[in-house]
Each structure stands twice: as C-alpha cells, then as structure tokens.
JSON list of C-alpha atoms in Angstrom, two decimals:
[
{"chain": "A", "resi": 1085, "resn": "HIS", "atom": "CA", "xyz": [0.00, 0.00, 0.00]},
{"chain": "A", "resi": 1086, "resn": "HIS", "atom": "CA", "xyz": [1.59, 3.24, -1.19]},
{"chain": "A", "resi": 1087, "resn": "GLY", "atom": "CA", "xyz": [-0.71, 5.87, 0.27]},
{"chain": "A", "resi": 1088, "resn": "VAL", "atom": "CA", "xyz": [0.18, 9.22, 1.70]},
{"chain": "A", "resi": 1089, "resn": "PRO", "atom": "CA", "xyz": [1.70, 8.71, 5.15]},
{"chain": "A", "resi": 1090, "resn": "GLN", "atom": "CA", "xyz": [-0.64, 9.78, 7.90]},
{"chain": "A", "resi": 1091, "resn": "ARG", "atom": "CA", "xyz": [0.78, 12.34, 10.23]},
{"chain": "A", "resi": 1092, "resn": "THR", "atom": "CA", "xyz": [-0.57, 12.39, 13.75]},
{"chain": "A", "resi": 1093, "resn": "GLU", "atom": "CA", "xyz": [-0.06, 15.44, 15.88]},
{"chain": "A", "resi": 1094, "resn": "GLN", "atom": "CA", "xyz": [1.26, 14.52, 19.29]},
{"chain": "A", "resi": 1095, "resn": "VAL", "atom": "CA", "xyz": [2.04, 16.79, 22.16]},
{"chain": "A", "resi": 1096, "resn": "PRO", "atom": "CA", "xyz": [5.70, 16.27, 23.05]},
{"chain": "A", "resi": 1097, "resn": "MET", "atom": "CA", "xyz": [6.10, 14.63, 26.46]},
{"chain": "A", "resi": 1098, "resn": "GLU", "atom": "CA", "xyz": [8.41, 17.39, 27.68]},
{"chain": "A", "resi": 1099, "resn": "THR", "atom": "CA", "xyz": [5.57, 19.91, 27.37]},
{"chain": "A", "resi": 1100, "resn": "LEU", "atom": "CA", "xyz": [3.35, 17.75, 29.59]},
{"chain": "A", "resi": 1101, "resn": "THR", "atom": "CA", "xyz": [5.99, 16.94, 32.21]},
{"chain": "A", "resi": 1102, "resn": "PRO", "atom": "CA", "xyz": [5.55, 20.20, 34.17]},
{"chain": "A", "resi": 1103, "resn": "TYR", "atom": "CA", "xyz": [1.80, 19.55, 34.39]},
{"chain": "A", "resi": 1104, "resn": "PHE", "atom": "CA", "xyz": [2.40, 16.03, 35.71]},
{"chain": "A", "resi": 1105, "resn": "ALA", "atom": "CA", "xyz": [4.87, 17.41, 38.25]},
{"chain": "A", "resi": 1106, "resn": "TYR", "atom": "CA", "xyz": [2.37, 20.09, 39.30]},
{"chain": "A", "resi": 1107, "resn": "VAL", "atom": "CA", "xyz": [-0.50, 17.61, 39.70]},
{"chain": "A", "resi": 1108, "resn": "ALA", "atom": "CA", "xyz": [1.71, 15.25, 41.74]},
{"chain": "A", "resi": 1109, "resn": "ALA", "atom": "CA", "xyz": [3.03, 18.03, 44.00]},
{"chain": "A", "resi": 1110, "resn": "LEU", "atom": "CA", "xyz": [-0.39, 19.65, 44.48]},
{"chain": "A", "resi": 1111, "resn": "GLY", "atom": "CA", "xyz": [-2.06, 16.30, 45.10]},
{"chain": "A", "resi": 1112, "resn": "LEU", "atom": "CA", "xyz": [0.45, 15.50, 47.82]},
{"chain": "A", "resi": 1113, "resn": "ALA", "atom": "CA", "xyz": [0.18, 18.97, 49.36]},
{"chain": "A", "resi": 1114, "resn": "ALA", "atom": "CA", "xyz": [-3.63, 18.86, 49.25]},
{"chain": "A", "resi": 1115, "resn": "VAL", "atom": "CA", "xyz": [-3.96, 15.69, 51.30]},
{"chain": "A", "resi": 1116, "resn": "ILE", "atom": "CA", "xyz": [-1.44, 16.67, 53.99]},
{"chain": "A", "resi": 1117, "resn": "PRO", "atom": "CA", "xyz": [-3.58, 17.56, 57.01]},
{"chain": "A", "resi": 1118, "resn": "GLY", "atom": "CA", "xyz": [-3.89, 21.25, 57.74]},
{"chain": "A", "resi": 1119, "resn": "PRO", "atom": "CA", "xyz": [-6.48, 23.88, 58.66]},
{"chain": "A", "resi": 1120, "resn": "GLY", "atom": "CA", "xyz": [-8.38, 23.45, 55.39]},
{"chain": "A", "resi": 1121, "resn": "ILE", "atom": "CA", "xyz": [-8.84, 19.72, 55.89]},
{"chain": "A", "resi": 1122, "resn": "ALA", "atom": "CA", "xyz": [-9.80, 20.19, 59.54]},
{"chain": "A", "resi": 1123, "resn": "ALA", "atom": "CA", "xyz": [-12.43, 22.75, 58.61]},
{"chain": "A", "resi": 1124, "resn": "LEU", "atom": "CA", "xyz": [-13.69, 20.61, 55.71]},
{"chain": "A", "resi": 1125, "resn": "VAL", "atom": "CA", "xyz": [-14.06, 17.60, 58.01]},
{"chain": "A", "resi": 1126, "resn": "GLY", "atom": "CA", "xyz": [-16.04, 19.81, 60.40]},
{"chain": "A", "resi": 1127, "resn": "GLN", "atom": "CA", "xyz": [-18.33, 20.86, 57.55]},
{"chain": "A", "resi": 1128, "resn": "ALA", "atom": "CA", "xyz": [-18.76, 17.26, 56.39]},
{"chain": "A", "resi": 1129, "resn": "LEU", "atom": "CA", "xyz": [-19.61, 16.08, 59.92]},
{"chain": "A", "resi": 1130, "resn": "GLY", "atom": "CA", "xyz": [-22.38, 18.65, 59.94]},
{"chain": "A", "resi": 1131, "resn": "GLY", "atom": "CA", "xyz": [-24.14, 16.50, 57.37]},
{"chain": "A", "resi": 1132, "resn": "ASN", "atom": "CA", "xyz": [-24.85, 19.26, 54.85]},
{"chain": "A", "resi": 1133, "resn": "GLN", "atom": "CA", "xyz": [-23.39, 18.05, 51.54]},
{"chain": "A", "resi": 1134, "resn": "ARG", "atom": "CA", "xyz": [-24.20, 21.26, 49.67]},
{"chain": "A", "resi": 1135, "resn": "ALA", "atom": "CA", "xyz": [-22.41, 23.41, 52.25]},
{"chain": "A", "resi": 1136, "resn": "SER", "atom": "CA", "xyz": [-19.45, 21.01, 52.25]},
{"chain": "A", "resi": 1137, "resn": "ALA", "atom": "CA", "xyz": [-19.22, 21.12, 48.44]},
{"chain": "A", "resi": 1138, "resn": "LEU", "atom": "CA", "xyz": [-19.36, 24.92, 48.49]},
{"chain": "A", "resi": 1139, "resn": "PHE", "atom": "CA", "xyz": [-16.72, 25.02, 51.24]},
{"chain": "A", "resi": 1140, "resn": "LEU", "atom": "CA", "xyz": [-14.54, 22.80, 49.03]},
{"chain": "A", "resi": 1141, "resn": "ALA", "atom": "CA", "xyz": [-15.18, 25.11, 46.05]},
{"chain": "A", "resi": 1142, "resn": "GLY", "atom": "CA", "xyz": [-13.99, 28.02, 48.21]},
{"chain": "A", "resi": 1143, "resn": "ILE", "atom": "CA", "xyz": [-10.82, 26.08, 49.04]},
{"chain": "A", "resi": 1144, "resn": "ALA", "atom": "CA", "xyz": [-10.24, 25.44, 45.32]},
{"chain": "A", "resi": 1145, "resn": "LEU", "atom": "CA", "xyz": [-10.76, 29.13, 44.48]},
{"chain": "A", "resi": 1146, "resn": "GLY", "atom": "CA", "xyz": [-8.26, 30.08, 47.19]},
{"chain": "A", "resi": 1147, "resn": "ASP", "atom": "CA", "xyz": [-5.72, 27.76, 45.58]},
{"chain": "A", "resi": 1148, "resn": "VAL", "atom": "CA", "xyz": [-6.39, 29.27, 42.14]},
{"chain": "A", "resi": 1149, "resn": "THR", "atom": "CA", "xyz": [-5.94, 32.73, 43.70]},
{"chain": "A", "resi": 1150, "resn": "TYR", "atom": "CA", "xyz": [-2.47, 31.81, 45.01]},
{"chain": "A", "resi": 1151, "resn": "LEU", "atom": "CA", "xyz": [-1.60, 30.08, 41.71]},
{"chain": "A", "resi": 1152, "resn": "THR", "atom": "CA", "xyz": [-2.48, 33.31, 39.91]},
{"chain": "A", "resi": 1153, "resn": "ILE", "atom": "CA", "xyz": [-0.46, 35.43, 42.32]},
{"chain": "A", "resi": 1154, "resn": "ALA", "atom": "CA", "xyz": [2.55, 33.12, 41.94]},
{"chain": "A", "resi": 1155, "resn": "VAL", "atom": "CA", "xyz": [2.28, 33.05, 38.14]},
{"chain": "A", "resi": 1156, "resn": "ILE", "atom": "CA", "xyz": [2.08, 36.82, 37.76]},
{"chain": "A", "resi": 1157, "resn": "GLY", "atom": "CA", "xyz": [5.12, 37.17, 39.98]},
{"chain": "A", "resi": 1158, "resn": "LEU", "atom": "CA", "xyz": [3.64, 38.99, 42.91]},
{"chain": "A", "resi": 1159, "resn": "ALA", "atom": "CA", "xyz": [5.14, 36.81, 45.62]},
{"chain": "A", "resi": 1160, "resn": "ALA", "atom": "CA", "xyz": [6.01, 39.80, 47.79]},
{"chain": "A", "resi": 1161, "resn": "ILE", "atom": "CA", "xyz": [2.46, 41.12, 47.56]},
{"chain": "A", "resi": 1162, "resn": "ALA", "atom": "CA", "xyz": [1.10, 37.64, 48.27]},
{"chain": "A", "resi": 1163, "resn": "LYS", "atom": "CA", "xyz": [3.13, 37.41, 51.46]},
{"chain": "A", "resi": 1164, "resn": "THR", "atom": "CA", "xyz": [1.73, 40.75, 52.58]},
{"chain": "A", "resi": 1165, "resn": "PHE", "atom": "CA", "xyz": [-1.75, 39.67, 51.50]},
{"chain": "A", "resi": 1166, "resn": "ALA", "atom": "CA", "xyz": [-1.44, 36.46, 53.51]},
{"chain": "A", "resi": 1167, "resn": "SER", "atom": "CA", "xyz": [-0.25, 38.25, 56.63]},
{"chain": "A", "resi": 1168, "resn": "ALA", "atom": "CA", "xyz": [-3.34, 40.46, 56.43]},
{"chain": "A", "resi": 1169, "resn": "PHE", "atom": "CA", "xyz": [-5.38, 37.31, 57.10]},
{"chain": "A", "resi": 1170, "resn": "ILE", "atom": "CA", "xyz": [-3.86, 36.68, 60.52]},
{"chain": "A", "resi": 1171, "resn": "VAL", "atom": "CA", "xyz": [-7.08, 37.99, 62.03]},
{"chain": "A", "resi": 1172, "resn": "ILE", "atom": "CA", "xyz": [-9.03, 35.44, 60.00]},
{"chain": "A", "resi": 1173, "resn": "LYS", "atom": "CA", "xyz": [-6.67, 32.70, 61.22]},
{"chain": "A", "resi": 1174, "resn": "PHE", "atom": "CA", "xyz": [-7.44, 33.66, 64.82]},
{"chain": "A", "resi": 1175, "resn": "LEU", "atom": "CA", "xyz": [-11.17, 33.86, 64.13]},
{"chain": "A", "resi": 1176, "resn": "GLY", "atom": "CA", "xyz": [-11.02, 30.39, 62.57]},
{"chain": "A", "resi": 1177, "resn": "ALA", "atom": "CA", "xyz": [-9.15, 29.05, 65.59]},
{"chain": "A", "resi": 1178, "resn": "ALA", "atom": "CA", "xyz": [-11.65, 30.72, 67.92]},
{"chain": "A", "resi": 1179, "resn": "TYR", "atom": "CA", "xyz": [-14.51, 29.13, 65.97]},
{"chain": "A", "resi": 1180, "resn": "LEU", "atom": "CA", "xyz": [-12.92, 25.67, 66.29]},
{"chain": "A", "resi": 1181, "resn": "LEU", "atom": "CA", "xyz": [-12.39, 26.25, 70.03]},
{"chain": "A", "resi": 1182, "resn": "TYR", "atom": "CA", "xyz": [-16.00, 27.38, 70.33]},
{"chain": "A", "resi": 1183, "resn": "LEU", "atom": "CA", "xyz": [-17.15, 24.13, 68.67]},
{"chain": "A", "resi": 1184, "resn": "ALA", "atom": "CA", "xyz": [-14.86, 22.15, 70.97]},
{"chain": "A", "resi": 1185, "resn": "VAL", "atom": "CA", "xyz": [-16.34, 23.82, 74.06]},
{"chain": "A", "resi": 1186, "resn": "LEU", "atom": "CA", "xyz": [-19.88, 23.22, 72.78]},
{"chain": "A", "resi": 1187, "resn": "PHE", "atom": "CA", "xyz": [-19.08, 19.57, 72.19]},
{"chain": "A", "resi": 1188, "resn": "TRP", "atom": "CA", "xyz": [-17.30, 19.15, 75.53]},
{"chain": "A", "resi": 1189, "resn": "THR", "atom": "CA", "xyz": [-20.09, 20.73, 77.55]},
{"chain": "A", "resi": 1190, "resn": "SER", "atom": "CA", "xyz": [-22.98, 19.27, 75.56]},
{"chain": "A", "resi": 1191, "resn": "ASP", "atom": "CA", "xyz": [-24.84, 16.02, 76.15]},
{"chain": "A", "resi": 1192, "resn": "VAL", "atom": "CA", "xyz": [-25.43, 15.64, 72.42]},
{"chain": "A", "resi": 1193, "resn": "GLY", "atom": "CA", "xyz": [-22.95, 14.29, 69.90]},
{"chain": "A", "resi": 1194, "resn": "LEU", "atom": "CA", "xyz": [-20.52, 16.31, 67.83]},
{"chain": "A", "resi": 1195, "resn": "THR", "atom": "CA", "xyz": [-22.55, 15.76, 64.65]},
{"chain": "A", "resi": 1196, "resn": "LYS", "atom": "CA", "xyz": [-25.61, 17.41, 66.19]},
{"chain": "A", "resi": 1197, "resn": "VAL", "atom": "CA", "xyz": [-23.53, 20.35, 67.44]},
{"chain": "A", "resi": 1198, "resn": "LEU", "atom": "CA", "xyz": [-21.92, 20.82, 64.03]},
{"chain": "A", "resi": 1199, "resn": "ARG", "atom": "CA", "xyz": [-25.23, 20.44, 62.22]},
{"chain": "A", "resi": 1200, "resn": "SER", "atom": "CA", "xyz": [-26.70, 23.21, 64.32]},
{"chain": "A", "resi": 1201, "resn": "GLU", "atom": "CA", "xyz": [-23.71, 25.39, 63.51]},
{"chain": "A", "resi": 1202, "resn": "THR", "atom": "CA", "xyz": [-23.71, 24.78, 59.73]},
{"chain": "A", "resi": 1203, "resn": "ARG", "atom": "CA", "xyz": [-23.34, 27.93, 57.68]},
{"chain": "A", "resi": 1204, "resn": "SER", "atom": "CA", "xyz": [-25.36, 28.91, 54.64]},
{"chain": "A", "resi": 1205, "resn": "GLY", "atom": "CA", "xyz": [-24.07, 27.87, 51.23]},
{"chain": "A", "resi": 1206, "resn": "SER", "atom": "CA", "xyz": [-22.49, 31.24, 50.42]},
{"chain": "A", "resi": 1207, "resn": "GLY", "atom": "CA", "xyz": [-21.08, 31.44, 53.95]},
{"chain": "A", "resi": 1208, "resn": "SER", "atom": "CA", "xyz": [-19.49, 28.03, 53.47]},
{"chain": "A", "resi": 1209, "resn": "PHE", "atom": "CA", "xyz": [-17.95, 29.09, 50.16]},
{"chain": "A", "resi": 1210, "resn": "ILE", "atom": "CA", "xyz": [-16.51, 32.29, 51.65]},
{"chain": "A", "resi": 1211, "resn": "ALA", "atom": "CA", "xyz": [-15.25, 30.39, 54.71]},
{"chain": "A", "resi": 1212, "resn": "GLY", "atom": "CA", "xyz": [-13.46, 27.85, 52.47]},
{"chain": "A", "resi": 1213, "resn": "TYR", "atom": "CA", "xyz": [-11.89, 30.66, 50.46]},
{"chain": "A", "resi": 1214, "resn": "PHE", "atom": "CA", "xyz": [-10.60, 32.53, 53.50]},
{"chain": "A", "resi": 1215, "resn": "VAL", "atom": "CA", "xyz": [-9.40, 29.36, 55.25]},
{"chain": "A", "resi": 1216, "resn": "THR", "atom": "CA", "xyz": [-7.24, 28.73, 52.17]},
{"chain": "A", "resi": 1217, "resn": "LEU", "atom": "CA", "xyz": [-5.98, 32.32, 51.94]},
{"chain": "A", "resi": 1218, "resn": "GLY", "atom": "CA", "xyz": [-4.89, 32.17, 55.57]},
{"chain": "A", "resi": 1219, "resn": "ASN", "atom": "CA", "xyz": [-3.47, 28.63, 55.37]},
{"chain": "A", "resi": 1220, "resn": "PRO", "atom": "CA", "xyz": [0.33, 28.64, 55.83]},
{"chain": "A", "resi": 1221, "resn": "LYS", "atom": "CA", "xyz": [0.59, 25.29, 54.02]},
{"chain": "A", "resi": 1222, "resn": "THR", "atom": "CA", "xyz": [-1.04, 26.79, 50.91]},
{"chain": "A", "resi": 1223, "resn": "ILE", "atom": "CA", "xyz": [1.15, 29.88, 51.06]},
{"chain": "A", "resi": 1224, "resn": "VAL", "atom": "CA", "xyz": [4.33, 27.79, 51.31]},
{"chain": "A", "resi": 1225, "resn": "PHE", "atom": "CA", "xyz": [3.24, 25.54, 48.45]},
{"chain": "A", "resi": 1226, "resn": "TYR", "atom": "CA", "xyz": [2.46, 28.30, 45.97]},
{"chain": "A", "resi": 1227, "resn": "LEU", "atom": "CA", "xyz": [5.14, 30.79, 46.90]},
{"chain": "A", "resi": 1228, "resn": "ALA", "atom": "CA", "xyz": [8.06, 28.52, 47.82]},
{"chain": "A", "resi": 1229, "resn": "LEU", "atom": "CA", "xyz": [7.52, 25.06, 46.34]},
{"chain": "A", "resi": 1230, "resn": "LEU", "atom": "CA", "xyz": [5.69, 25.87, 43.10]},
{"chain": "A", "resi": 1231, "resn": "PRO", "atom": "CA", "xyz": [8.67, 27.68, 41.55]},
{"chain": "A", "resi": 1232, "resn": "THR", "atom": "CA", "xyz": [10.73, 24.49, 42.02]},
{"chain": "A", "resi": 1233, "resn": "VAL", "atom": "CA", "xyz": [8.12, 22.47, 40.08]},
{"chain": "A", "resi": 1234, "resn": "LEU", "atom": "CA", "xyz": [7.22, 24.97, 37.34]},
{"chain": "A", "resi": 1235, "resn": "ASP", "atom": "CA", "xyz": [9.17, 27.62, 35.48]},
{"chain": "A", "resi": 1236, "resn": "LEU", "atom": "CA", "xyz": [6.84, 30.48, 36.38]},
{"chain": "A", "resi": 1237, "resn": "ASN", "atom": "CA", "xyz": [8.50, 32.77, 33.82]},
{"chain": "A", "resi": 1238, "resn": "ASN", "atom": "CA", "xyz": [7.10, 30.62, 31.00]},
{"chain": "A", "resi": 1239, "resn": "VAL", "atom": "CA", "xyz": [3.51, 30.39, 32.19]},
{"chain": "A", "resi": 1240, "resn": "HIS", "atom": "CA", "xyz": [1.28, 32.38, 29.87]},
{"chain": "A", "resi": 1241, "resn": "PHE", "atom": "CA", "xyz": [-2.53, 32.63, 29.84]},
{"chain": "A", "resi": 1242, "resn": "PHE", "atom": "CA", "xyz": [-3.13, 29.22, 28.24]},
{"chain": "A", "resi": 1243, "resn": "GLU", "atom": "CA", "xyz": [-0.78, 27.45, 30.66]},
{"chain": "A", "resi": 1244, "resn": "TRP", "atom": "CA", "xyz": [-2.32, 29.31, 33.59]},
{"chain": "A", "resi": 1245, "resn": "ALA", "atom": "CA", "xyz": [-5.81, 28.24, 32.46]},
{"chain": "A", "resi": 1246, "resn": "VAL", "atom": "CA", "xyz": [-4.69, 24.59, 32.24]},
{"chain": "A", "resi": 1247, "resn": "LEU", "atom": "CA", "xyz": [-3.07, 24.86, 35.69]},
{"chain": "A", "resi": 1248, "resn": "ALA", "atom": "CA", "xyz": [-6.20, 26.48, 37.14]},
{"chain": "A", "resi": 1249, "resn": "VAL", "atom": "CA", "xyz": [-8.41, 23.66, 35.84]},
{"chain": "A", "resi": 1250, "resn": "LEU", "atom": "CA", "xyz": [-5.91, 21.06, 37.11]},
{"chain": "A", "resi": 1251, "resn": "THR", "atom": "CA", "xyz": [-5.91, 22.82, 40.50]},
{"chain": "A", "resi": 1252, "resn": "VAL", "atom": "CA", "xyz": [-9.68, 22.59, 40.85]},
{"chain": "A", "resi": 1253, "resn": "VAL", "atom": "CA", "xyz": [-9.72, 18.95, 39.69]},
{"chain": "A", "resi": 1254, "resn": "VAL", "atom": "CA", "xyz": [-6.89, 17.93, 42.07]},
{"chain": "A", "resi": 1255, "resn": "ILE", "atom": "CA", "xyz": [-8.37, 19.79, 45.05]},
{"chain": "A", "resi": 1256, "resn": "PHE", "atom": "CA", "xyz": [-11.81, 18.25, 44.52]},
{"chain": "A", "resi": 1257, "resn": "ALA", "atom": "CA", "xyz": [-10.39, 14.77, 43.84]},
{"chain": "A", "resi": 1258, "resn": "GLY", "atom": "CA", "xyz": [-8.05, 14.90, 46.83]},
{"chain": "A", "resi": 1259, "resn": "LEU", "atom": "CA", "xyz": [-10.40, 16.40, 49.37]},
{"chain": "A", "resi": 1260, "resn": "ALA", "atom": "CA", "xyz": [-13.83, 15.16, 48.31]}
]
C-alpha cells in the first residue's frame, strides 16, 4: 500500500511533564492535614453536603488565587496579602475552640452540634476561600515550592488556564 503517510499530531512529552509534576506536588500537598482539611471535616460532619461542596469550592478558588499570584510574579504582595489574614486565622481558631467547648459541655454528639452550627451555602464558600488564603501550608506551596516544580517565567494565559483547571480537579479529587 503506497498511500500518503498519515501524520498524527502529538504533544511532546516534555511539554506535559511540568503539568504532571504540578499535579503530583499539588495532590500531595492537598492531602497533607492542615487547617483546610480540619475545617472541611467539620463541615462534612455537619451533614450538609451542599455546604461542604461549596466550602470545598472556596478552598479550590483560594488555591487558584495563590496560583495566579505566583504566576504573575507577585510573591512579595502575596506574602503581605497572607499576613493580612492573621485575624481570620485567629477567628477560625476561635470558631474551632467554640465548637470544641460546645461539644465538651454538651450532652449531644458532635454531629448534632456541628449540624446546628452549619453555615449557609455562600457562607461556606466564603469560609473555604478565607481558610485557604490564611493557610500557611497553601502559602508555602504556591510561593516557595511551586517555583521548584514549574518555570513560572514561561507560564502564559493558556498554561495558567490549564493549571487552574488542574488545580480545581486535584483539590476536589483529593479532598472530596
């Protein structure tokens, strides 16, 4: 058979390697316990799946926010931005202590206490977002570790969009 050779377009493996490295690093970082996971577990124990999903969406948006900050090279601003959330960190800690005291002093189970304390959907989303913005683990990942995995100088809009989608997928897959 002497036909015209078929040419298939393939993406070179070296262009995909940074994405694989990013997914692996983010997946590992996402499942390491931290404030986000603790708060997500608290939401999930409350029994409201919609609020938990929205909380998780807020976490994912927080990660995309830090990805964007890292990609556009505003690490110094991001560090300042993160330190502005120290108040939120303390409010989050106070909320967890409040739940602990309620549980400790209550005759009912933790699930009932958390269910009575469940936020609205939009409140859950905003809480997830701010937990991520104030999470030291997230800050370290995007501002210190990410540059060792990706060459941030070569991330343009298309690459950022791919990374943003991968971020949401990995966060939902890892934490759901």
